[in-house]
PDB file of N, CA and C in Angstrom:
ATOM      1  N   UNK Q   1       6.661  -3.150  10.157  1.00  0.00           N
ATOM      2  CA  UNK Q   1       5.330  -3.823  10.243  1.00  0.00           C
ATOM      3  C   UNK Q   1       4.678  -3.694   8.813  1.00  0.00           C
ATOM      4  N   UNK Q   2       4.467  -4.830   8.224  1.00  0.00           N
ATOM      5  CA  UNK Q   2       3.877  -4.776   6.909  1.00  0.00           C
ATOM      6  C   UNK Q   2       2.421  -4.470   6.912  1.00  0.00           C
ATOM      7  N   UNK Q   3       1.960  -3.783   5.836  1.00  0.00           N
ATOM      8  CA  UNK Q   3       0.596  -3.462   5.614  1.00  0.00           C
ATOM      9  C   UNK Q   3       0.093  -4.366   4.482  1.00  0.00           C
ATOM     10  N   UNK Q   4      -0.992  -5.114   4.816  1.00  0.00           N
ATOM     11  CA  UNK Q   4      -1.611  -6.114   3.954  1.00  0.00           C
ATOM     12  C   UNK Q   4      -3.011  -5.766   3.557  1.00  0.00           C
ATOM     13  N   UNK Q   5      -3.418  -6.144   2.348  1.00  0.00           N
ATOM     14  CA  UNK Q   5      -4.720  -5.914   1.855  1.00  0.00           C
ATOM     15  C   UNK Q   5      -5.430  -7.255   1.904  1.00  0.00           C
ATOM     16  N   UNK Q   6      -6.688  -7.280   2.325  1.00  0.00           N
ATOM     17  CA  UNK Q   6      -7.474  -8.483   2.456  1.00  0.00           C
ATOM     18  C   UNK Q   6      -8.848  -8.302   1.913  1.00  0.00           C
ATOM     19  N   UNK Q   7      -9.529  -9.419   1.468  1.00  0.00           N
ATOM     20  CA  UNK Q   7     -10.938  -9.423   1.154  1.00  0.00           C
ATOM     21  C   UNK Q   7     -11.503 -10.582   2.007  1.00  0.00           C
ATOM     22  N   UNK Q   8     -12.544 -10.222   2.690  1.00  0.00           N
ATOM     23  CA  UNK Q   8     -13.164 -11.190   3.597  1.00  0.00           C
ATOM     24  C   UNK Q   8     -14.042 -12.199   2.694  1.00  0.00           C
ATOM     25  N   UNK Q   9     -13.849 -13.483   2.944  1.00  0.00           N
ATOM     26  CA  UNK Q   9     -14.591 -14.474   2.246  1.00  0.00           C
ATOM     27  C   UNK Q   9     -16.069 -14.605   2.700  1.00  0.00           C
ATOM     28  N   UNK Q  10     -16.327 -14.069   3.899  1.00  0.00           N
ATOM     29  CA  UNK Q  10     -17.682 -14.176   4.456  1.00  0.00           C
ATOM     30  C   UNK Q  10     -18.522 -12.973   4.033  1.00  0.00           C
ATOM     31  N   UNK Q  11     -18.098 -11.753   4.207  1.00  0.00           N
ATOM     32  CA  UNK Q  11     -18.869 -10.601   3.975  1.00  0.00           C
ATOM     33  C   UNK Q  11     -18.392  -9.723   2.798  1.00  0.00           C
ATOM     34  N   UNK Q  12     -17.346 -10.121   2.049  1.00  0.00           N
ATOM     35  CA  UNK Q  12     -16.723  -9.386   0.967  1.00  0.00           C
ATOM     36  C   UNK Q  12     -16.180  -8.116   1.270  1.00  0.00           C
ATOM     37  N   UNK Q  13     -15.988  -7.796   2.567  1.00  0.00           N
ATOM     38  CA  UNK Q  13     -15.412  -6.482   2.979  1.00  0.00           C
ATOM     39  C   UNK Q  13     -13.890  -6.412   2.555  1.00  0.00           C
ATOM     40  N   UNK Q  14     -13.538  -5.281   1.933  1.00  0.00           N
ATOM     41  CA  UNK Q  14     -12.201  -5.102   1.510  1.00  0.00           C
ATOM     42  C   UNK Q  14     -11.447  -4.147   2.540  1.00  0.00           C
ATOM     43  N   UNK Q  15     -10.322  -4.542   3.064  1.00  0.00           N
ATOM     44  CA  UNK Q  15      -9.660  -3.678   4.066  1.00  0.00           C
ATOM     45  C   UNK Q  15      -8.178  -3.874   3.991  1.00  0.00           C
ATOM     46  N   UNK Q  16      -7.492  -2.926   4.729  1.00  0.00           N
ATOM     47  CA  UNK Q  16      -6.058  -3.029   4.891  1.00  0.00           C
ATOM     48  C   UNK Q  16      -5.768  -3.248   6.380  1.00  0.00           C
ATOM     49  N   UNK Q  17      -4.580  -3.925   6.689  1.00  0.00           N
ATOM     50  CA  UNK Q  17      -4.339  -4.108   8.061  1.00  0.00           C
ATOM     51  C   UNK Q  17      -2.809  -4.207   8.227  1.00  0.00           C
ATOM     52  N   UNK Q  18      -2.401  -3.550   9.270  1.00  0.00           N
ATOM     53  CA  UNK Q  18      -0.956  -3.673   9.675  1.00  0.00           C
ATOM     54  C   UNK Q  18      -0.875  -4.926  10.534  1.00  0.00           C
ATOM     55  N   UNK Q  19       0.008  -5.803  10.073  1.00  0.00           N
ATOM     56  CA  UNK Q  19       0.121  -7.142  10.850  1.00  0.00           C
ATOM     57  C   UNK Q  19       1.395  -7.138  11.759  1.00  0.00           C
ATOM     58  N   UNK Q  20       1.137  -7.263  13.029  1.00  0.00           N
ATOM     59  CA  UNK Q  20       2.249  -7.337  14.019  1.00  0.00           C
ATOM     60  C   UNK Q  20       2.623  -8.734  14.349  1.00  0.00           C
ATOM     61  N   UNK Q  21       3.870  -9.063  13.973  1.00  0.00           N
ATOM     62  CA  UNK Q  21       4.403 -10.351  14.356  1.00  0.00           C
ATOM     63  C   UNK Q  21       3.595 -11.531  13.953  1.00  0.00           C
ATOM     64  N   UNK Q  22       3.100 -12.382  14.919  1.00  0.00           N
ATOM     65  CA  UNK Q  22       2.295 -13.504  14.666  1.00  0.00           C
ATOM     66  C   UNK Q  22       0.799 -13.322  14.738  1.00  0.00           C
ATOM     67  N   UNK Q  23       0.362 -12.023  14.661  1.00  0.00           N
ATOM     68  CA  UNK Q  23      -1.090 -11.728  14.710  1.00  0.00           C
ATOM     69  C   UNK Q  23      -1.805 -12.411  13.610  1.00  0.00           C
ATOM     70  N   UNK Q  24      -2.900 -13.038  13.863  1.00  0.00           N
ATOM     71  CA  UNK Q  24      -3.790 -13.677  12.898  1.00  0.00           C
ATOM     72  C   UNK Q  24      -4.806 -12.615  12.512  1.00  0.00           C
ATOM     73  N   UNK Q  25      -4.949 -12.173  11.258  1.00  0.00           N
ATOM     74  CA  UNK Q  25      -5.857 -11.099  10.962  1.00  0.00           C
ATOM     75  C   UNK Q  25      -7.257 -11.582  10.965  1.00  0.00           C
ATOM     76  N   UNK Q  26      -8.093 -10.675  11.215  1.00  0.00           N
ATOM     77  CA  UNK Q  26      -9.632 -10.898  11.189  1.00  0.00           C
ATOM     78  C   UNK Q  26     -10.269  -9.700  10.544  1.00  0.00           C
ATOM     79  N   UNK Q  27     -11.475  -9.985   9.939  1.00  0.00           N
ATOM     80  CA  UNK Q  27     -12.187  -8.904   9.341  1.00  0.00           C
ATOM     81  C   UNK Q  27     -12.738  -7.959  10.378  1.00  0.00           C
ATOM     82  N   UNK Q  28     -12.542  -6.720  10.199  1.00  0.00           N
ATOM     83  CA  UNK Q  28     -13.134  -5.740  11.147  1.00  0.00           C
ATOM     84  C   UNK Q  28     -14.574  -5.622  11.122  1.00  0.00           C
ATOM     85  N   UNK Q  29     -15.246  -6.113  10.053  1.00  0.00           N
ATOM     86  CA  UNK Q  29     -16.741  -6.065   9.965  1.00  0.00           C
ATOM     87  C   UNK Q  29     -17.411  -7.196  10.679  1.00  0.00           C
ATOM     88  N   UNK Q  30     -16.962  -8.481  10.256  1.00  0.00           N
ATOM     89  CA  UNK Q  30     -17.664  -9.617  10.726  1.00  0.00           C
ATOM     90  C   UNK Q  30     -16.781 -10.539  11.649  1.00  0.00           C
ATOM     91  N   UNK Q  31     -15.532 -10.130  11.920  1.00  0.00           N
ATOM     92  CA  UNK Q  31     -14.581 -10.826  12.783  1.00  0.00           C
ATOM     93  C   UNK Q  31     -14.131 -12.140  12.351  1.00  0.00           C
ATOM     94  N   UNK Q  32     -14.547 -12.587  11.157  1.00  0.00           N
ATOM     95  CA  UNK Q  32     -13.948 -13.930  10.708  1.00  0.00           C
ATOM     96  C   UNK Q  32     -12.532 -13.865  10.312  1.00  0.00           C
ATOM     97  N   UNK Q  33     -11.881 -14.978  10.415  1.00  0.00           N
ATOM     98  CA  UNK Q  33     -10.456 -15.035   9.876  1.00  0.00           C
ATOM     99  C   UNK Q  33     -10.404 -15.668   8.586  1.00  0.00           C
ATOM    100  N   UNK Q  34     -11.442 -15.872   7.893  1.00  0.00           N
ATOM    101  CA  UNK Q  34     -11.576 -16.548   6.584  1.00  0.00           C
ATOM    102  C   UNK Q  34     -11.354 -15.412   5.517  1.00  0.00           C
ATOM    103  N   UNK Q  35     -10.144 -15.106   5.263  1.00  0.00           N
ATOM    104  CA  UNK Q  35      -9.750 -13.975   4.335  1.00  0.00           C
ATOM    105  C   UNK Q  35      -8.915 -14.393   3.148  1.00  0.00           C
ATOM    106  N   UNK Q  36      -8.912 -13.612   2.124  1.00  0.00           N
ATOM    107  CA  UNK Q  36      -8.016 -13.762   1.090  1.00  0.00           C
ATOM    108  C   UNK Q  36      -6.984 -12.601   1.084  1.00  0.00           C
ATOM    109  N   UNK Q  37      -5.793 -12.889   1.170  1.00  0.00           N
ATOM    110  CA  UNK Q  37      -4.755 -11.824   1.106  1.00  0.00           C
ATOM    111  C   UNK Q  37      -4.585 -11.417  -0.302  1.00  0.00           C
ATOM    112  N   UNK Q  38      -4.604 -10.111  -0.577  1.00  0.00           N
ATOM    113  CA  UNK Q  38      -4.527  -9.558  -1.973  1.00  0.00           C
ATOM    114  C   UNK Q  38      -3.095  -9.194  -2.288  1.00  0.00           C
ATOM    115  N   UNK Q  39      -2.766  -9.183  -3.536  1.00  0.00           N
ATOM    116  CA  UNK Q  39      -1.426  -8.739  -4.016  1.00  0.00           C
ATOM    117  C   UNK Q  39      -1.474  -7.173  -3.939  1.00  0.00           C
ATOM    118  N   UNK Q  40      -0.526  -6.595  -3.173  1.00  0.00           N
ATOM    119  CA  UNK Q  40      -0.477  -5.107  -3.002  1.00  0.00           C
ATOM    120  C   UNK Q  40       0.481  -4.651  -4.006  1.00  0.00           C
ATOM    121  N   UNK Q  41       0.098  -3.652  -4.796  1.00  0.00           N
ATOM    122  CA  UNK Q  41       0.955  -3.021  -5.810  1.00  0.00           C
ATOM    123  C   UNK Q  41       2.182  -2.323  -5.124  1.00  0.00           C
ATOM    124  N   UNK Q  42       1.975  -1.825  -3.858  1.00  0.00           N
ATOM    125  CA  UNK Q  42       3.055  -1.229  -3.110  1.00  0.00           C
ATOM    126  C   UNK Q  42       4.151  -2.226  -2.707  1.00  0.00           C
ATOM    127  N   UNK Q  43       3.784  -3.498  -2.530  1.00  0.00           N
ATOM    128  CA  UNK Q  43       4.733  -4.527  -2.162  1.00  0.00           C
ATOM    129  C   UNK Q  43       5.571  -5.068  -3.415  1.00  0.00           C
ATOM    130  N   UNK Q  44       5.104  -4.839  -4.615  1.00  0.00           N
ATOM    131  CA  UNK Q  44       5.757  -5.365  -5.745  1.00  0.00           C
ATOM    132  C   UNK Q  44       6.788  -4.460  -6.172  1.00  0.00           C
ATOM    133  N   UNK Q  45       7.971  -5.037  -6.457  1.00  0.00           N
ATOM    134  CA  UNK Q  45       9.120  -4.196  -7.002  1.00  0.00           C
ATOM    135  C   UNK Q  45       9.701  -4.989  -8.210  1.00  0.00           C
ATOM    136  N   UNK Q  46      10.531  -4.383  -8.924  1.00  0.00           N
ATOM    137  CA  UNK Q  46      11.144  -4.905 -10.106  1.00  0.00           C
ATOM    138  C   UNK Q  46      12.234  -5.825  -9.725  1.00  0.00           C
ATOM    139  N   UNK Q  47      12.653  -5.864  -8.498  1.00  0.00           N
ATOM    140  CA  UNK Q  47      13.663  -6.734  -8.007  1.00  0.00           C
ATOM    141  C   UNK Q  47      15.096  -6.203  -8.139  1.00  0.00           C
ATOM    142  N   UNK Q  48      15.289  -5.098  -8.818  1.00  0.00           N
ATOM    143  CA  UNK Q  48      16.517  -4.497  -8.968  1.00  0.00           C
ATOM    144  C   UNK Q  48      16.722  -3.351  -8.051  1.00  0.00           C
ATOM    145  N   UNK Q  49      15.767  -3.054  -7.157  1.00  0.00           N
ATOM    146  CA  UNK Q  49      15.880  -1.923  -6.248  1.00  0.00           C
ATOM    147  C   UNK Q  49      15.450  -0.578  -6.870  1.00  0.00           C
ATOM    148  N   UNK Q  50      15.189  -0.577  -8.148  1.00  0.00           N
ATOM    149  CA  UNK Q  50      14.730   0.615  -8.765  1.00  0.00           C
ATOM    150  C   UNK Q  50      13.234   0.855  -8.516  1.00  0.00           C
ATOM    151  N   UNK Q  51      12.889   1.893  -7.931  1.00  0.00           N
ATOM    152  CA  UNK Q  51      11.519   2.151  -7.581  1.00  0.00           C
ATOM    153  C   UNK Q  51      10.940   3.290  -8.465  1.00  0.00           C
ATOM    154  N   UNK Q  52      11.541   3.549  -9.604  1.00  0.00           N
ATOM    155  CA  UNK Q  52      11.001   4.583 -10.465  1.00  0.00           C
ATOM    156  C   UNK Q  52      11.718   5.989 -10.275  1.00  0.00           C
ATOM    157  N   UNK Q  53      12.572   6.104  -9.330  1.00  0.00           N
ATOM    158  CA  UNK Q  53      13.267   7.402  -9.156  1.00  0.00           C
ATOM    159  C   UNK Q  53      14.399   7.581 -10.085  1.00  0.00           C
ATOM    160  N   UNK Q  54      14.521   8.564 -10.657  1.00  0.00           N
ATOM    161  CA  UNK Q  54      15.628   8.957 -11.614  1.00  0.00           C
ATOM    162  C   UNK Q  54      16.787   9.727 -11.007  1.00  0.00           C
ATOM    163  N   UNK Q  55      16.747   9.826  -9.631  1.00  0.00           N
ATOM    164  CA  UNK Q  55      17.701  10.552  -8.967  1.00  0.00           C
ATOM    165  C   UNK Q  55      17.029  11.838  -8.359  1.00  0.00           C
ATOM    166  N   UNK Q  56      17.897  12.859  -8.006  1.00  0.00           N
ATOM    167  CA  UNK Q  56      17.344  14.085  -7.417  1.00  0.00           C
ATOM    168  C   UNK Q  56      16.590  14.857  -8.510  1.00  0.00           C
ATOM    169  N   UNK Q  57      15.554  15.624  -8.067  1.00  0.00           N
ATOM    170  CA  UNK Q  57      14.910  16.494  -9.026  1.00  0.00           C
ATOM    171  C   UNK Q  57      15.826  17.470  -9.695  1.00  0.00           C
ATOM    172  N   UNK Q  58      15.701  17.686 -10.928  1.00  0.00           N
ATOM    173  CA  UNK Q  58      16.503  18.659 -11.578  1.00  0.00           C
ATOM    174  C   UNK Q  58      16.102  20.061 -11.348  1.00  0.00           C
ATOM    175  N   UNK Q  59      16.562  20.925 -12.272  1.00  0.00           N
ATOM    176  CA  UNK Q  59      16.266  22.385 -12.232  1.00  0.00           C
ATOM    177  C   UNK Q  59      14.766  22.646 -12.525  1.00  0.00           C
ATOM    178  N   UNK Q  60      14.490  23.835 -12.758  1.00  0.00           N
ATOM    179  CA  UNK Q  60      13.045  24.285 -12.932  1.00  0.00           C
ATOM    180  C   UNK Q  60      12.486  23.625 -14.143  1.00  0.00           C
ATOM    181  N   UNK Q  61      11.270  23.037 -13.912  1.00  0.00           N
ATOM    182  CA  UNK Q  61      10.497  22.384 -15.007  1.00  0.00           C
ATOM    183  C   UNK Q  61      10.672  20.904 -14.959  1.00  0.00           C
ATOM    184  N   UNK Q  62      11.592  20.340 -14.153  1.00  0.00           N
ATOM    185  CA  UNK Q  62      11.763  18.903 -14.187  1.00  0.00           C
ATOM    186  C   UNK Q  62      11.364  18.268 -12.881  1.00  0.00           C
ATOM    187  N   UNK Q  63      10.853  19.005 -11.853  1.00  0.00           N
ATOM    188  CA  UNK Q  63      10.491  18.435 -10.646  1.00  0.00           C
ATOM    189  C   UNK Q  63       9.038  17.868 -10.582  1.00  0.00           C
ATOM    190  N   UNK Q  64       8.243  18.113 -11.604  1.00  0.00           N
ATOM    191  CA  UNK Q  64       6.927  17.645 -11.690  1.00  0.00           C
ATOM    192  C   UNK Q  64       5.900  18.461 -11.015  1.00  0.00           C
ATOM    193  N   UNK Q  65       6.215  19.669 -10.633  1.00  0.00           N
ATOM    194  CA  UNK Q  65       5.265  20.568  -9.946  1.00  0.00           C
ATOM    195  C   UNK Q  65       3.998  20.742 -10.893  1.00  0.00           C
ATOM    196  N   UNK Q  66       2.860  20.433 -10.425  1.00  0.00           N
ATOM    197  CA  UNK Q  66       1.663  20.549 -11.281  1.00  0.00           C
ATOM    198  C   UNK Q  66       1.312  21.929 -11.778  1.00  0.00           C
ATOM    199  N   UNK Q  67       1.904  22.978 -11.150  1.00  0.00           N
ATOM    200  CA  UNK Q  67       1.662  24.388 -11.600  1.00  0.00           C
ATOM    201  C   UNK Q  67       2.506  24.787 -12.746  1.00  0.00           C
ATOM    202  N   UNK Q  68       3.453  23.832 -13.203  1.00  0.00           N
ATOM    203  CA  UNK Q  68       4.255  24.104 -14.382  1.00  0.00           C
ATOM    204  C   UNK Q  68       5.577  24.724 -14.144  1.00  0.00           C
ATOM    205  N   UNK Q  69       6.385  24.814 -15.133  1.00  0.00           N
ATOM    206  CA  UNK Q  69       7.820  25.398 -15.001  1.00  0.00           C
ATOM    207  C   UNK Q  69       7.760  26.700 -14.352  1.00  0.00           C
ATOM    208  N   UNK Q  70       8.700  26.955 -13.420  1.00  0.00           N
ATOM    209  CA  UNK Q  70       8.906  28.231 -12.762  1.00  0.00           C
ATOM    210  C   UNK Q  70       8.081  28.369 -11.560  1.00  0.00           C
ATOM    211  N   UNK Q  71       7.236  27.441 -11.190  1.00  0.00           N
ATOM    212  CA  UNK Q  71       6.331  27.513 -10.078  1.00  0.00           C
ATOM    213  C   UNK Q  71       6.842  26.865  -8.792  1.00  0.00           C
ATOM    214  N   UNK Q  72       7.806  25.965  -8.920  1.00  0.00           N
ATOM    215  CA  UNK Q  72       8.383  25.205  -7.775  1.00  0.00           C
ATOM    216  C   UNK Q  72       9.298  26.094  -6.923  1.00  0.00           C
ATOM    217  N   UNK Q  73       9.616  25.567  -5.786  1.00  0.00           N
ATOM    218  CA  UNK Q  73      10.479  26.270  -4.891  1.00  0.00           C
ATOM    219  C   UNK Q  73      11.949  25.863  -4.962  1.00  0.00           C
ATOM    220  N   UNK Q  74      12.288  25.078  -6.052  1.00  0.00           N
ATOM    221  CA  UNK Q  74      13.675  24.564  -6.245  1.00  0.00           C
ATOM    222  C   UNK Q  74      14.598  25.671  -6.666  1.00  0.00           C
ATOM    223  N   UNK Q  75      14.204  26.729  -7.149  1.00  0.00           N
ATOM    224  CA  UNK Q  75      15.079  27.736  -7.700  1.00  0.00           C
ATOM    225  C   UNK Q  75      15.938  28.390  -6.651  1.00  0.00           C
TER     226      UNK Q  75
END
């Protein structure tokens, strides 16, 4: 079930909505179906299947734990 972002053309409400099958989306604030579908950054990919992952996290200091090297539980 895809998640879409919309901006209502009537009341300018910005919202996200999970769209099921042939459901016609409507603004949750004013109930109009006069919407602009927005480009979602989540839905955009490079086309090569690479989503920015470099593989499994490495040893200490490379997993990105914000507490710094030696703080993660990967050891």
